[in-house]
Short mmCIF file of C-alpha atoms in Angstrom, two decimals:
data_model
loop_
_atom_site.label_atom_id
_atom_site.label_comp_id
_atom_site.label_asym_id
_atom_site.label_seq_id
_atom_site.Cartn_x
_atom_site.Cartn_y
_atom_site.Cartn_z
CA MET B 1153 7.44 -111.84 -20.79
CA ALA B 1154 6.95 -108.95 -22.93
CA VAL B 1155 8.17 -105.60 -21.30
CA ASP B 1156 7.01 -101.96 -22.61
CA TRP B 1157 9.11 -99.50 -22.10
CA VAL B 1158 7.88 -96.18 -21.46
CA ALA B 1159 9.82 -92.62 -22.00
CA SER B 1160 9.51 -89.80 -19.44
CA PRO B 1161 11.69 -86.87 -19.72
CA PRO B 1162 14.26 -85.84 -17.05
CA VAL B 1163 13.56 -84.06 -13.95
CA PRO B 1164 14.84 -80.45 -14.42
CA VAL B 1165 17.11 -79.16 -12.14
CA ARG B 1166 15.47 -75.66 -12.16
CA PRO B 1167 11.63 -75.62 -12.22
CA TYR B 1168 10.37 -74.59 -15.72
CA ARG B 1169 8.32 -71.65 -16.41
CA GLU B 1170 6.79 -69.99 -19.01
CA PRO B 1171 8.45 -66.80 -20.57
CA ARG B 1172 6.19 -64.36 -19.64
CA ARG B 1173 5.02 -61.47 -21.99
CA GLN B 1174 6.25 -58.28 -21.81
CA PRO B 1175 3.32 -55.59 -22.27
CA ARG B 1176 2.97 -53.54 -24.54
CA TYR B 1177 4.26 -50.14 -24.32
CA THR B 1178 1.46 -47.63 -24.80
CA GLY B 1179 2.97 -44.40 -23.87
CA PRO B 1180 3.12 -42.31 -20.81
CA PRO B 1181 0.73 -42.27 -17.88
CA SER B 1182 -2.16 -40.03 -18.10
CA TYR B 1183 -4.74 -39.01 -15.33
CA PRO B 1184 -8.18 -37.31 -16.03
CA ALA B 1185 -6.90 -34.36 -13.43
CA PRO B 1186 -3.57 -33.50 -11.65
CA PRO B 1187 -2.38 -36.27 -9.10
CA ARG B 1188 -2.57 -35.37 -5.57
CA TRP B 1189 -0.73 -37.84 -3.93
CA GLY B 1190 2.98 -36.95 -2.82
CA LEU B 1191 4.22 -34.76 -0.06
CA PRO B 1192 3.98 -30.99 -0.95
CA ALA B 1193 6.92 -28.91 -1.62
CA LEU B 1194 5.79 -26.53 1.37
CA PRO B 1195 6.46 -26.51 5.16
CA TRP B 1196 4.43 -28.84 7.35
CA ARG B 1197 1.34 -26.79 9.09
CA TRP B 1198 -1.70 -27.80 11.01
CA GLN B 1199 -4.83 -27.92 8.98
CA VAL B 1200 -6.64 -25.20 10.39
CA THR B 1201 -9.67 -24.30 7.69
CA VAL B 1202 -12.13 -27.06 6.03
CA PRO B 1203 -11.06 -28.25 2.53
CA GLY B 1204 -12.61 -26.23 -0.26
CA THR B 1205 -13.72 -23.28 1.59
CA VAL B 1206 -11.88 -19.74 1.39
CA PRO B 1207 -10.99 -18.66 4.89
CA ARG B 1208 -12.40 -15.11 5.37
CA VAL B 1209 -9.84 -12.14 5.78
CA SER B 1210 -10.82 -9.48 8.18
CA PRO B 1211 -10.33 -5.33 7.57
CA ALA B 1212 -7.77 -5.50 10.41
CA GLU B 1213 -5.76 -7.92 9.17
CA ARG B 1214 -5.79 -6.41 5.65
CA MET B 1215 -5.22 -3.09 7.53
CA ARG B 1216 -2.10 -4.80 9.27
CA VAL B 1217 -0.54 -5.61 6.32
CA LEU B 1218 -0.90 -2.60 4.35
CA ALA B 1219 0.56 -0.55 7.29
CA GLY B 1220 3.86 -3.10 7.12
CA THR B 1221 4.02 -2.11 3.58
CA ALA B 1222 3.21 1.74 3.78
CA THR B 1223 5.64 1.97 6.53
CA THR B 1224 8.35 0.41 4.37
CA LEU B 1225 7.58 2.80 1.40
CA LEU B 1226 7.38 5.88 3.94
CA TRP B 1227 10.69 5.38 5.25
CA VAL B 1228 12.26 4.90 1.45
CA THR B 1229 10.35 8.38 0.62
CA ALA B 1230 11.95 10.06 3.52
CA LEU B 1231 15.72 8.80 2.32
CA ALA B 1232 14.65 9.89 -1.20
CA CYS B 1233 13.54 13.19 0.11
CA GLY B 1234 16.48 13.68 2.38
CA LEU B 1235 18.62 12.88 -0.28
CA ALA B 1236 17.15 15.17 -2.39
CA ALA B 1237 17.82 17.92 0.07
CA VAL B 1238 21.50 16.95 0.66
CA ALA B 1239 21.70 17.49 -3.62
CA GLU B 1240 19.78 20.79 -3.54
CA LEU B 1241 21.99 22.12 -0.26
CA TRP B 1242 25.08 20.77 -2.19
CA ARG B 1243 24.04 23.01 -5.19
CA TYR B 1244 23.66 26.24 -3.27
CA VAL B 1245 26.86 25.96 -1.40
CA MET B 1246 28.72 25.63 -4.97
CA LEU B 1247 26.49 28.46 -6.51
CA LEU B 1248 27.90 30.52 -3.13
CA ILE B 1249 31.75 28.86 -4.15
CA SER B 1250 31.36 30.13 -7.60
CA ARG B 1251 30.80 33.82 -6.64
CA SER B 1252 34.40 34.34 -5.78
CA ALA B 1253 36.24 31.21 -7.39
CA VAL B 1254 35.93 28.92 -10.30
CA LEU B 1255 34.11 25.20 -10.24
CA SER B 1256 35.11 22.30 -11.18
CA TYR B 1257 33.64 20.22 -14.39
CA GLY B 1258 33.62 17.20 -12.00
CA TRP B 1259 31.89 18.46 -9.33
CA LEU B 1260 29.28 20.33 -11.46
CA LYS B 1261 28.62 16.94 -13.10
CA ALA B 1262 28.33 15.16 -10.07
CA SER B 1263 26.18 17.86 -8.33
CA ASP B 1264 23.49 17.81 -11.75
CA ALA B 1265 23.61 13.82 -11.51
CA LEU B 1266 22.75 14.11 -7.83
CA VAL B 1267 19.90 16.85 -8.48
CA ILE B 1268 18.46 14.96 -10.92
CA THR B 1269 18.40 11.59 -9.45
CA ALA B 1270 17.13 12.51 -6.27
CA GLY B 1271 14.57 14.81 -8.25
CA VAL B 1272 13.29 11.22 -9.78
CA LEU B 1273 13.45 8.94 -6.66
CA ALA B 1274 11.43 11.34 -4.57
CA PRO B 1275 8.34 11.96 -6.63
CA VAL B 1276 8.19 8.36 -7.29
CA THR B 1277 8.79 7.15 -4.14
CA ALA B 1278 6.28 9.42 -2.91
CA LEU B 1279 3.48 8.56 -4.97
CA VAL B 1280 3.74 4.75 -4.64
CA ALA B 1281 3.87 5.38 -0.72
CA GLY B 1282 0.99 7.83 -0.90
CA THR B 1283 -1.06 5.23 -2.66
CA ALA B 1284 -0.32 2.43 0.25
CA THR B 1285 -0.88 4.92 2.65
CA VAL B 1286 -4.43 5.71 1.06
CA LEU B 1287 -5.12 2.11 0.66
CA TRP B 1288 -4.22 1.52 4.37
CA LEU B 1289 -6.45 4.43 5.36
CA LEU B 1290 -9.33 2.91 3.31
CA ARG B 1291 -8.73 -0.39 5.17
CA ALA B 1292 -8.48 1.34 8.76
CA ARG B 1293 -11.92 2.86 8.06
CA GLN B 1294 -13.27 -0.27 7.16
CA ALA B 1295 -11.76 -1.89 10.47
CA ALA B 1296 -12.95 1.07 12.61
CA ALA B 1297 -16.59 0.84 11.33
CA GLU B 1298 -16.36 -3.02 12.15
CA ALA B 1299 -14.88 -2.32 15.69
CA THR B 1300 -17.55 0.14 16.45
CA ASP B 1301 -20.51 -1.04 14.79
CA ARG B 1302 -21.08 2.28 13.18
CA ALA B 1303 -20.43 3.36 9.31
CA PRO B 1304 -17.82 5.91 8.97
CA ALA B 1305 -18.35 9.60 8.87
CA ARG B 1306 -17.93 10.36 5.38
CA PRO B 1307 -18.04 7.92 2.08
CA ASP B 1308 -14.55 6.56 0.15
CA TRP B 1309 -15.24 8.78 -2.44
CA GLN B 1310 -15.26 11.74 -0.58
CA VAL B 1311 -11.95 10.61 0.74
CA LEU B 1312 -10.51 10.11 -2.76
CA LEU B 1313 -11.72 13.73 -3.58
CA GLY B 1314 -9.86 15.23 -0.59
CA LEU B 1315 -6.63 14.06 -2.34
CA LEU B 1316 -7.29 16.83 -4.96
CA PRO B 1317 -5.51 20.06 -4.85
CA GLY B 1318 -7.26 22.41 -2.51
CA PRO B 1319 -9.23 19.98 -0.33
CA ASN B 1320 -6.27 18.06 0.57
CA LEU B 1321 -5.17 20.80 2.84
CA SER B 1322 -7.83 19.96 5.21
CA VAL B 1323 -9.79 16.68 3.82
CA PRO B 1324 -6.77 14.16 5.10
CA GLY B 1325 -6.48 15.52 8.74
CA SER B 1326 -10.12 15.55 9.34
CA THR B 1327 -10.72 12.09 7.90
CA LEU B 1328 -7.54 10.80 10.15
CA THR B 1329 -9.13 12.91 12.67
CA GLU B 1330 -12.48 10.82 12.19
CA LEU B 1331 -10.54 7.88 12.38
CA GLU B 1332 -8.56 8.35 15.31
CA HIS B 1333 -11.84 9.09 16.90
CA ALA B 1334 -13.40 5.90 16.11
CA ALA B 1335 -10.29 3.68 16.93
CA LEU B 1336 -10.26 5.13 20.92
CA GLY B 1337 -13.77 4.41 21.16
CA GLU B 1338 -15.10 7.35 21.47
CA PRO B 1339 -19.24 8.39 21.37
CA ALA B 1340 -20.24 9.35 17.96
CA ASP B 1341 -22.08 12.04 19.18
CA ARG B 1342 -19.00 13.95 20.41
CA ARG B 1343 -16.94 15.95 18.21
CA PRO B 1344 -13.64 14.55 17.20
CA SER B 1345 -10.34 16.26 18.20
CA PRO B 1346 -6.94 15.60 17.04
CA SER B 1347 -4.22 14.28 19.25
CA ARG B 1348 -1.12 16.06 19.72
CA LEU B 1349 0.39 14.14 16.91
CA LEU B 1350 -1.99 14.04 14.29
CA ARG B 1351 -1.88 18.00 15.26
CA ILE B 1352 1.92 18.16 14.24
CA TRP B 1353 1.25 15.89 11.20
CA TRP B 1354 -1.67 18.11 10.03
CA VAL B 1355 0.27 21.26 10.22
CA THR B 1356 3.50 19.56 8.48
CA TRP B 1357 1.39 18.23 5.67
CA ALA B 1358 -0.25 21.73 4.95
CA ALA B 1359 3.17 23.55 5.19
CA GLY B 1360 4.60 20.82 2.94
CA LEU B 1361 1.80 21.42 0.48
CA LEU B 1362 2.20 25.13 0.33
CA LEU B 1363 5.70 24.94 0.23
CA ALA B 1364 5.72 22.70 -2.80
CA ALA B 1365 3.39 25.32 -4.82
CA VAL B 1366 5.54 28.15 -4.01
CA THR B 1367 8.51 26.22 -5.47
CA LEU B 1368 6.51 25.00 -8.33
CA LEU B 1369 5.39 28.82 -8.91
CA TRP B 1370 9.01 30.25 -8.13
CA GLY B 1371 10.56 28.23 -10.73
CA LEU B 1372 8.51 30.07 -13.40
CA ARG B 1373 10.66 33.00 -12.91
CA SER B 1374 13.62 34.04 -14.74
CA GLY B 1375 17.22 35.66 -13.19
CA VAL B 1376 19.91 34.08 -11.56
CA GLN B 1377 18.69 35.54 -8.18
CA ALA B 1378 15.26 33.81 -8.66
CA GLN B 1379 17.19 30.44 -9.63
CA ALA B 1380 19.35 30.92 -6.27
CA ASP B 1381 16.05 31.07 -4.18
CA GLY B 1382 14.58 28.13 -5.85
CA VAL B 1383 17.21 26.12 -4.58
CA VAL B 1384 16.65 27.70 -1.25
CA LEU B 1385 12.64 26.81 -1.94
CA ARG B 1386 13.75 23.14 -2.48
CA ILE B 1387 15.52 22.57 0.25
CA LEU B 1388 13.20 23.61 2.50
CA THR B 1389 10.45 21.44 0.70
CA ASP B 1390 12.26 18.31 0.45
CA SER B 1391 13.15 18.83 4.12
CA VAL B 1392 9.25 18.99 5.24
CA ALA B 1393 8.47 15.88 2.91
CA VAL B 1394 11.32 14.27 5.44
CA ALA B 1395 9.40 15.59 7.98
CA VAL B 1396 5.87 14.51 6.74
CA ALA B 1397 6.95 11.06 5.52
CA VAL B 1398 8.54 10.20 9.54
CA LEU B 1399 5.27 11.82 10.68
CA SER B 1400 3.14 9.50 8.56
CA VAL B 1401 5.24 6.46 9.96
CA LYS B 1402 4.19 7.28 13.35
CA VAL B 1403 0.37 8.24 12.48
CA VAL B 1404 0.01 4.77 11.00
CA ALA B 1405 1.58 3.06 13.09
CA SER B 1406 -0.21 4.69 15.84
CA ILE B 1407 -3.97 4.32 14.61
CA THR B 1408 -3.08 0.50 13.74
CA ALA B 1409 -2.26 -0.18 17.09
CA LEU B 1410 -5.55 1.15 18.62
CA LEU B 1411 -7.41 -0.86 15.92
CA SER B 1412 -5.86 -4.01 16.06
CA PRO B 1413 -3.50 -4.15 19.11
CA LEU B 1414 -0.93 -7.11 18.97
CA ASP B 1415 -0.64 -9.62 21.59
CA ASN B 1416 2.81 -9.73 22.72
CA ALA B 1417 2.71 -13.47 23.85
CA ALA B 1418 1.52 -14.06 19.97
CA ALA B 1419 3.90 -11.89 18.47
CA HIS B 1420 7.17 -13.06 20.28
CA ARG B 1421 8.59 -16.73 19.87
CA MET B 1422 8.35 -18.65 22.95
CA LEU B 1423 11.53 -20.54 24.20
CA VAL B 1424 10.99 -23.01 26.69
CA VAL B 1425 13.95 -23.01 29.52
CA ARG B 1426 12.55 -25.96 32.03
CA VAL B 1427 9.88 -28.07 32.74
CA GLU B 1428 8.67 -28.36 36.32
CA GLY B 1429 6.07 -30.67 37.69
CA ALA B 1430 6.22 -33.19 34.63
CA PRO B 1431 5.97 -36.99 34.91
CA THR B 1432 8.79 -38.91 34.05
CA PRO B 1433 8.04 -40.58 30.91
CA GLN B 1434 7.79 -44.32 30.74
CA ARG B 1435 10.53 -46.25 28.50
CA ARG B 1436 10.11 -49.59 27.24
CA PRO B 1437 12.36 -52.22 28.71
CA ARG B 1438 15.60 -52.75 26.75
CA ALA B 1439 16.04 -56.09 24.84
CA THR B 1440 18.54 -58.29 26.51
CA THR B 1441 20.36 -58.84 23.54
CA HIS B 1442 21.21 -54.77 22.82
CA ARG B 1443 24.36 -53.21 24.52
CA ARG B 1444 24.22 -50.77 26.49
#
């Protein structure tokens, strides 16, 4: 009997898999545009605008933002001018002491350093605060025009020209009076009349400008007595500048509140104390395998 033997490979213990070819490295991934996937590194907030559109910021909102900036800068100006007044007062006291005693070299150096430092800080802070206040004034005029649906009494270029020496005695006060008149909702045919706060600010503003001019002209004189009188004038000028800055803060806050009053419910954070009459929430049944 003929027998044919057929050889077959043994059954492997593990299924045989062909080796997978490693993909060829083609460099780092590239995108035609910045990827938009992933979570943004920002606090979560509900989407209130349509993507791709730019929300319109009203003049009243811009005015509120500028009012906060101007208020902060005006307080800084008041502190700088107050420091300048204290420095000049210290110098005047030392002038009085020097008439009968010899002054210490250290005290003289400290007084000069304080006067120079305050003399630099006060004008710089006043200039920055004045710029922010003028920007607030322009935005407030736009907000008043939008609220009353009538154009301002004078164009913006006249307001800016009113900052020049001479017209700055009357134009800023009259501009604020017109703005306050519009913010109060008074009729356009009625003559604007400044409030008590605005009158005090106007008088203080004019007195400060006149004192500053007299102080500058007095500094051109020579002599020991003229220098001593100049110290007194600088004390008065710096003190009036402090009053102008503080009153300006009050005027900005008053007109801003008239044009854009804030809702107390929206301005303060609400805290839930208790809930009454709410239905009891339904809970799903606990699994029998879970322990209590």
